[in-house]
mmCIF file of C-alpha atoms in Angstrom:
data_model
loop_
_atom_site.group_PDB
_atom_site.id
_atom_site.type_symbol
_atom_site.label_atom_id
_atom_site.label_comp_id
_atom_site.label_asym_id
_atom_site.label_seq_id
_atom_site.Cartn_x
_atom_site.Cartn_y
_atom_site.Cartn_z
ATOM 1 C CA MET A 1 -33.579 23.419 -194.833
ATOM 2 C CA ALA A 2 -31.203 20.818 -193.357
ATOM 3 C CA LYS A 3 -28.600 23.528 -192.818
ATOM 4 C CA GLY A 4 -31.126 25.608 -190.837
ATOM 5 C CA SER A 5 -32.260 22.631 -188.763
ATOM 6 C CA ALA A 6 -28.675 21.736 -187.856
ATOM 7 C CA PHE A 7 -28.063 25.362 -186.877
ATOM 8 C CA GLU A 8 -31.162 25.380 -184.663
ATOM 9 C CA ARG A 9 -30.041 22.157 -182.943
ATOM 10 C CA SER A 10 -26.520 23.494 -182.370
ATOM 11 C CA ILE A 11 -27.849 26.758 -180.872
ATOM 12 C CA CYS A 12 -30.211 24.819 -178.581
ATOM 13 C CA LYS A 13 -27.298 22.726 -177.356
ATOM 14 C CA MET A 14 -25.084 25.808 -176.919
ATOM 15 C CA LEU A 15 -27.765 27.649 -174.915
ATOM 16 C CA SER A 16 -28.428 24.548 -172.799
ATOM 17 C CA LEU A 17 -24.746 24.193 -171.912
ATOM 18 C CA TRP A 18 -24.517 27.909 -171.111
ATOM 19 C CA TRP A 19 -27.668 27.847 -168.971
ATOM 20 C CA SER A 20 -26.482 24.773 -167.019
ATOM 21 C CA ASN A 21 -22.843 25.885 -166.647
ATOM 22 C CA GLY A 22 -21.700 23.113 -168.966
ATOM 23 C CA THR A 23 -23.523 20.214 -167.318
ATOM 24 C CA ARG A 24 -26.516 19.682 -169.652
ATOM 25 C CA ASP A 25 -27.190 20.001 -173.364
ATOM 26 C CA ASP A 26 -30.925 19.188 -173.315
ATOM 27 C CA ILE A 27 -32.696 22.145 -171.675
ATOM 28 C CA PHE A 28 -33.730 23.950 -174.871
ATOM 29 C CA TRP A 29 -34.991 22.552 -178.163
ATOM 30 C CA ARG A 30 -36.654 23.686 -181.347
ATOM 31 C CA ALA A 31 -40.160 25.053 -180.852
ATOM 32 C CA THR A 32 -43.070 23.293 -182.545
ATOM 33 C CA GLN A 33 -42.797 24.025 -186.277
ATOM 34 C CA SER A 34 -40.215 26.714 -185.398
ATOM 35 C CA GLY A 35 -42.957 28.955 -184.045
ATOM 36 C CA GLY A 36 -45.270 28.367 -186.998
ATOM 37 C CA ARG A 37 -47.969 26.709 -184.902
ATOM 38 C CA ALA A 38 -48.167 29.679 -182.526
ATOM 39 C CA THR A 39 -48.267 32.127 -185.436
ATOM 40 C CA GLN A 40 -51.138 30.287 -187.117
ATOM 41 C CA ARG A 41 -53.126 29.982 -183.890
ATOM 42 C CA ALA A 42 -52.570 33.686 -183.131
ATOM 43 C CA LYS A 43 -54.409 34.565 -186.354
ATOM 44 C CA SER A 44 -57.588 33.234 -184.750
ATOM 45 C CA GLY A 45 -56.848 34.871 -181.387
ATOM 46 C CA LYS A 46 -55.493 31.749 -179.662
ATOM 47 C CA ARG A 47 -52.359 31.625 -177.530
ATOM 48 C CA THR A 48 -49.950 28.664 -177.621
ATOM 49 C CA PHE A 49 -47.733 28.134 -174.598
ATOM 50 C CA GLY A 50 -44.049 27.525 -175.281
ATOM 51 C CA SER A 51 -44.326 27.629 -179.069
ATOM 52 C CA TYR A 52 -43.317 31.169 -180.023
ATOM 53 C CA GLY A 53 -40.066 31.846 -181.809
ATOM 54 C CA ASP A 54 -37.658 29.079 -182.722
ATOM 55 C CA ILE A 55 -36.532 27.873 -179.282
ATOM 56 C CA ALA A 56 -38.547 26.402 -176.416
ATOM 57 C CA ALA A 57 -37.554 25.264 -172.938
ATOM 58 C CA VAL A 58 -38.135 21.520 -172.796
ATOM 59 C CA ASP A 59 -37.020 21.423 -169.168
ATOM 60 C CA PRO A 60 -38.723 23.782 -166.691
ATOM 61 C CA ILE A 61 -35.351 25.058 -165.435
ATOM 62 C CA GLY A 62 -34.909 26.837 -168.788
ATOM 63 C CA GLN A 63 -38.284 28.555 -168.656
ATOM 64 C CA PRO A 64 -36.922 31.916 -167.380
ATOM 65 C CA LEU A 65 -34.897 32.448 -170.567
ATOM 66 C CA VAL A 66 -37.938 32.001 -172.813
ATOM 67 C CA GLN A 67 -40.061 34.077 -170.433
ATOM 68 C CA LEU A 68 -37.653 36.986 -170.920
ATOM 69 C CA PHE A 69 -36.869 36.440 -174.623
ATOM 70 C CA THR A 70 -38.609 35.127 -177.682
ATOM 71 C CA ILE A 71 -35.701 33.766 -179.712
ATOM 72 C CA GLU A 72 -35.649 33.711 -183.506
ATOM 73 C CA LEU A 73 -32.908 31.937 -185.461
ATOM 74 C CA LYS A 74 -31.794 32.698 -189.012
ATOM 75 C CA ARG A 75 -29.215 30.747 -190.980
ATOM 76 C CA GLY A 76 -27.752 31.475 -194.411
ATOM 77 C CA ARG A 77 -27.460 34.464 -196.695
ATOM 78 C CA SER A 78 -31.111 35.073 -197.477
ATOM 79 C CA HIS A 79 -31.715 36.955 -194.205
ATOM 80 C CA GLY A 80 -29.106 39.616 -194.858
ATOM 81 C CA CYS A 81 -27.120 41.510 -192.262
ATOM 82 C CA PRO A 82 -27.251 44.952 -190.585
ATOM 83 C CA ASN A 83 -24.949 46.472 -193.213
ATOM 84 C CA ASP A 84 -27.802 46.008 -195.679
ATOM 85 C CA LEU A 85 -29.685 48.691 -193.752
ATOM 86 C CA PHE A 86 -26.990 51.285 -194.241
ATOM 87 C CA ASP A 87 -25.444 50.738 -197.641
ATOM 88 C CA CYS A 88 -28.591 49.959 -199.660
ATOM 89 C CA ARG A 89 -30.942 52.509 -201.158
ATOM 90 C CA ARG A 90 -34.094 53.210 -199.195
ATOM 91 C CA THR A 91 -37.180 51.652 -200.722
ATOM 92 C CA LYS A 92 -40.709 50.904 -199.551
ATOM 93 C CA LYS A 93 -39.883 47.201 -199.616
ATOM 94 C CA MET A 94 -38.404 45.694 -196.464
ATOM 95 C CA LYS A 95 -34.858 44.440 -196.748
ATOM 96 C CA PRO A 96 -34.206 40.833 -195.660
ATOM 97 C CA PHE A 97 -32.559 41.906 -192.397
ATOM 98 C CA GLU A 98 -35.519 44.185 -191.630
ATOM 99 C CA GLU A 99 -37.828 41.216 -192.200
ATOM 100 C CA ALA A 100 -35.769 39.138 -189.751
ATOM 101 C CA LEU A 101 -35.934 41.929 -187.143
ATOM 102 C CA GLU A 102 -39.663 42.334 -187.721
ATOM 103 C CA GLN A 103 -40.229 38.601 -187.250
ATOM 104 C CA ALA A 104 -38.269 38.602 -183.977
ATOM 105 C CA ILE A 105 -40.104 41.657 -182.622
ATOM 106 C CA SER A 106 -43.548 40.438 -183.753
ATOM 107 C CA SER A 107 -42.944 36.975 -182.272
ATOM 108 C CA ALA A 108 -42.074 38.553 -178.912
ATOM 109 C CA GLU A 109 -45.222 40.685 -179.051
ATOM 110 C CA LEU A 110 -47.369 37.620 -179.809
ATOM 111 C CA ALA A 111 -45.688 35.629 -177.032
ATOM 112 C CA GLY A 112 -46.016 38.475 -174.545
ATOM 113 C CA THR A 113 -42.323 38.343 -173.678
ATOM 114 C CA PRO A 114 -40.636 41.629 -172.759
ATOM 115 C CA ARG A 115 -37.604 41.065 -175.020
ATOM 116 C CA TRP A 116 -36.671 39.616 -178.403
ATOM 117 C CA LEU A 117 -33.419 37.978 -179.458
ATOM 118 C CA LEU A 118 -32.361 37.338 -183.045
ATOM 119 C CA ILE A 119 -29.489 34.894 -183.554
ATOM 120 C CA SER A 120 -28.185 34.591 -187.082
ATOM 121 C CA ARG A 121 -25.277 33.090 -188.922
ATOM 122 C CA ARG A 122 -24.406 33.678 -192.523
ATOM 123 C CA ASP A 123 -22.453 31.076 -194.456
ATOM 124 C CA GLY A 124 -18.804 30.987 -193.396
ATOM 125 C CA ARG A 125 -19.358 33.600 -190.666
ATOM 126 C CA GLU A 126 -19.710 33.812 -186.886
ATOM 127 C CA SER A 127 -23.077 33.517 -185.140
ATOM 128 C CA MET A 128 -24.383 36.947 -184.178
ATOM 129 C CA ALA A 129 -26.906 38.001 -181.529
ATOM 130 C CA TYR A 130 -29.115 41.073 -181.975
ATOM 131 C CA PHE A 131 -31.400 42.396 -179.227
ATOM 132 C CA PRO A 132 -32.652 45.656 -177.691
ATOM 133 C CA PRO A 133 -30.046 47.695 -175.764
ATOM 134 C CA GLY A 134 -29.979 46.714 -172.086
ATOM 135 C CA ALA A 135 -32.011 43.559 -172.734
ATOM 136 C CA PHE A 136 -29.939 41.497 -170.287
ATOM 137 C CA GLY A 137 -30.187 44.091 -167.512
ATOM 138 C CA HIS A 138 -27.671 46.390 -165.931
ATOM 139 C CA ARG A 139 -25.463 43.590 -164.569
ATOM 140 C CA ALA A 140 -24.404 42.511 -168.050
ATOM 141 C CA SER A 141 -24.065 46.062 -169.392
ATOM 142 C CA PRO A 142 -20.493 46.846 -168.171
ATOM 143 C CA ALA A 143 -18.981 43.918 -170.065
ATOM 144 C CA MET A 144 -21.039 44.691 -173.148
ATOM 145 C CA ALA A 145 -20.054 48.368 -173.042
ATOM 146 C CA ASN A 146 -16.339 47.568 -172.771
ATOM 147 C CA GLU A 147 -14.453 49.399 -175.518
ATOM 148 C CA ASN A 148 -12.231 46.346 -176.049
ATOM 149 C CA THR A 149 -15.015 44.092 -177.270
ATOM 150 C CA MET A 150 -14.114 42.245 -180.442
ATOM 151 C CA PHE A 151 -17.236 43.354 -182.258
ATOM 152 C CA ARG A 152 -20.286 45.327 -181.294
ATOM 153 C CA MET A 153 -22.739 47.582 -183.016
ATOM 154 C CA ARG A 154 -25.656 49.753 -181.993
ATOM 155 C CA ALA A 155 -28.302 50.994 -184.379
ATOM 156 C CA ARG A 156 -31.494 53.009 -184.340
ATOM 157 C CA TRP A 157 -33.488 52.312 -187.454
ATOM 158 C CA THR A 158 -36.882 53.083 -188.953
ATOM 159 C CA MET A 159 -37.924 50.082 -191.005
ATOM 160 C CA ALA A 160 -39.785 50.268 -194.304
ATOM 161 C CA ASN A 161 -43.026 49.426 -192.454
ATOM 162 C CA GLY A 162 -42.534 52.463 -190.174
ATOM 163 C CA ARG A 163 -41.538 50.545 -187.040
ATOM 164 C CA LYS A 164 -38.694 52.186 -185.141
ATOM 165 C CA VAL A 165 -36.220 49.760 -183.632
ATOM 166 C CA ASP A 166 -33.111 50.162 -181.490
ATOM 167 C CA PHE A 167 -30.831 47.162 -181.409
ATOM 168 C CA VAL A 168 -27.324 46.091 -180.552
ATOM 169 C CA GLY A 169 -25.321 43.307 -182.140
ATOM 170 C CA TYR A 170 -22.541 41.164 -180.728
ATOM 171 C CA ARG A 171 -20.915 37.869 -181.535
ATOM 172 C CA LEU A 172 -23.000 35.203 -179.836
ATOM 173 C CA ASP A 173 -19.921 33.643 -178.214
ATOM 174 C CA ASP A 174 -19.156 36.995 -176.552
ATOM 175 C CA VAL A 175 -22.710 37.377 -175.248
ATOM 176 C CA LEU A 176 -22.616 33.903 -173.701
ATOM 177 C CA GLN A 177 -19.285 34.722 -172.097
ATOM 178 C CA TRP A 178 -20.410 38.089 -170.636
ATOM 179 C CA VAL A 179 -23.972 37.282 -169.633
ATOM 180 C CA ARG A 180 -24.721 34.795 -166.873
ATOM 181 C CA PRO A 181 -28.019 32.957 -166.431
ATOM 182 C CA THR A 182 -28.356 34.794 -163.106
ATOM 183 C CA ASP A 183 -28.447 38.070 -165.104
ATOM 184 C CA VAL A 184 -31.490 36.707 -166.952
ATOM 185 C CA LEU A 185 -33.149 35.619 -163.696
ATOM 186 C CA GLU A 186 -32.530 38.996 -162.046
ATOM 187 C CA THR A 187 -33.752 40.946 -165.080
ATOM 188 C CA LEU A 188 -36.919 38.865 -165.235
ATOM 189 C CA LYS A 189 -37.479 39.348 -161.493
ATOM 190 C CA GLU A 190 -37.059 43.121 -161.833
ATOM 191 C CA LEU A 191 -39.494 43.289 -164.727
ATOM 192 C CA LYS A 192 -42.110 41.263 -162.859
ATOM 193 C CA SER A 193 -41.825 43.522 -159.791
ATOM 194 C CA ARG A 194 -42.713 46.660 -161.796
#
């Protein structure tokens, strides 16, 4: 548990520095009970502002990021990785990585955000970001489509529960280098104008 909490704090700080162009580390913080409060209240049909997923904007300037994405964080080995989808036998039971994807997608649906973002890090590995293709809008796409990227993946998968999901995966450091906060703002603006 302590390992996961430290990971959540470090990601909040990293996102805050990225969002503020290196000037602030206090814009995002862990959501109430890591989204658990919102999930419980949703069971009785109640909405809970700013409490979905694992990250909340604690300063209003960060609100656009959590309006576009519900962010789920996973730390450790128990949540698996995308390779588990391809090199394991198909069963009716969801694999750990499918469960992580399902949680991210379901949290976004509950929150009413148009996108989901799953950030995970296995022990001794790099932090990875998984999200729907084109989630950051067309401005970020050229860098993400560059053939010289260190690591990227794209998958279309039908999960054990029947949900079809398309997702891409990149190293989180690369995403934060390629995507600018203005890309998030513009994408959110475009979605609201539809």
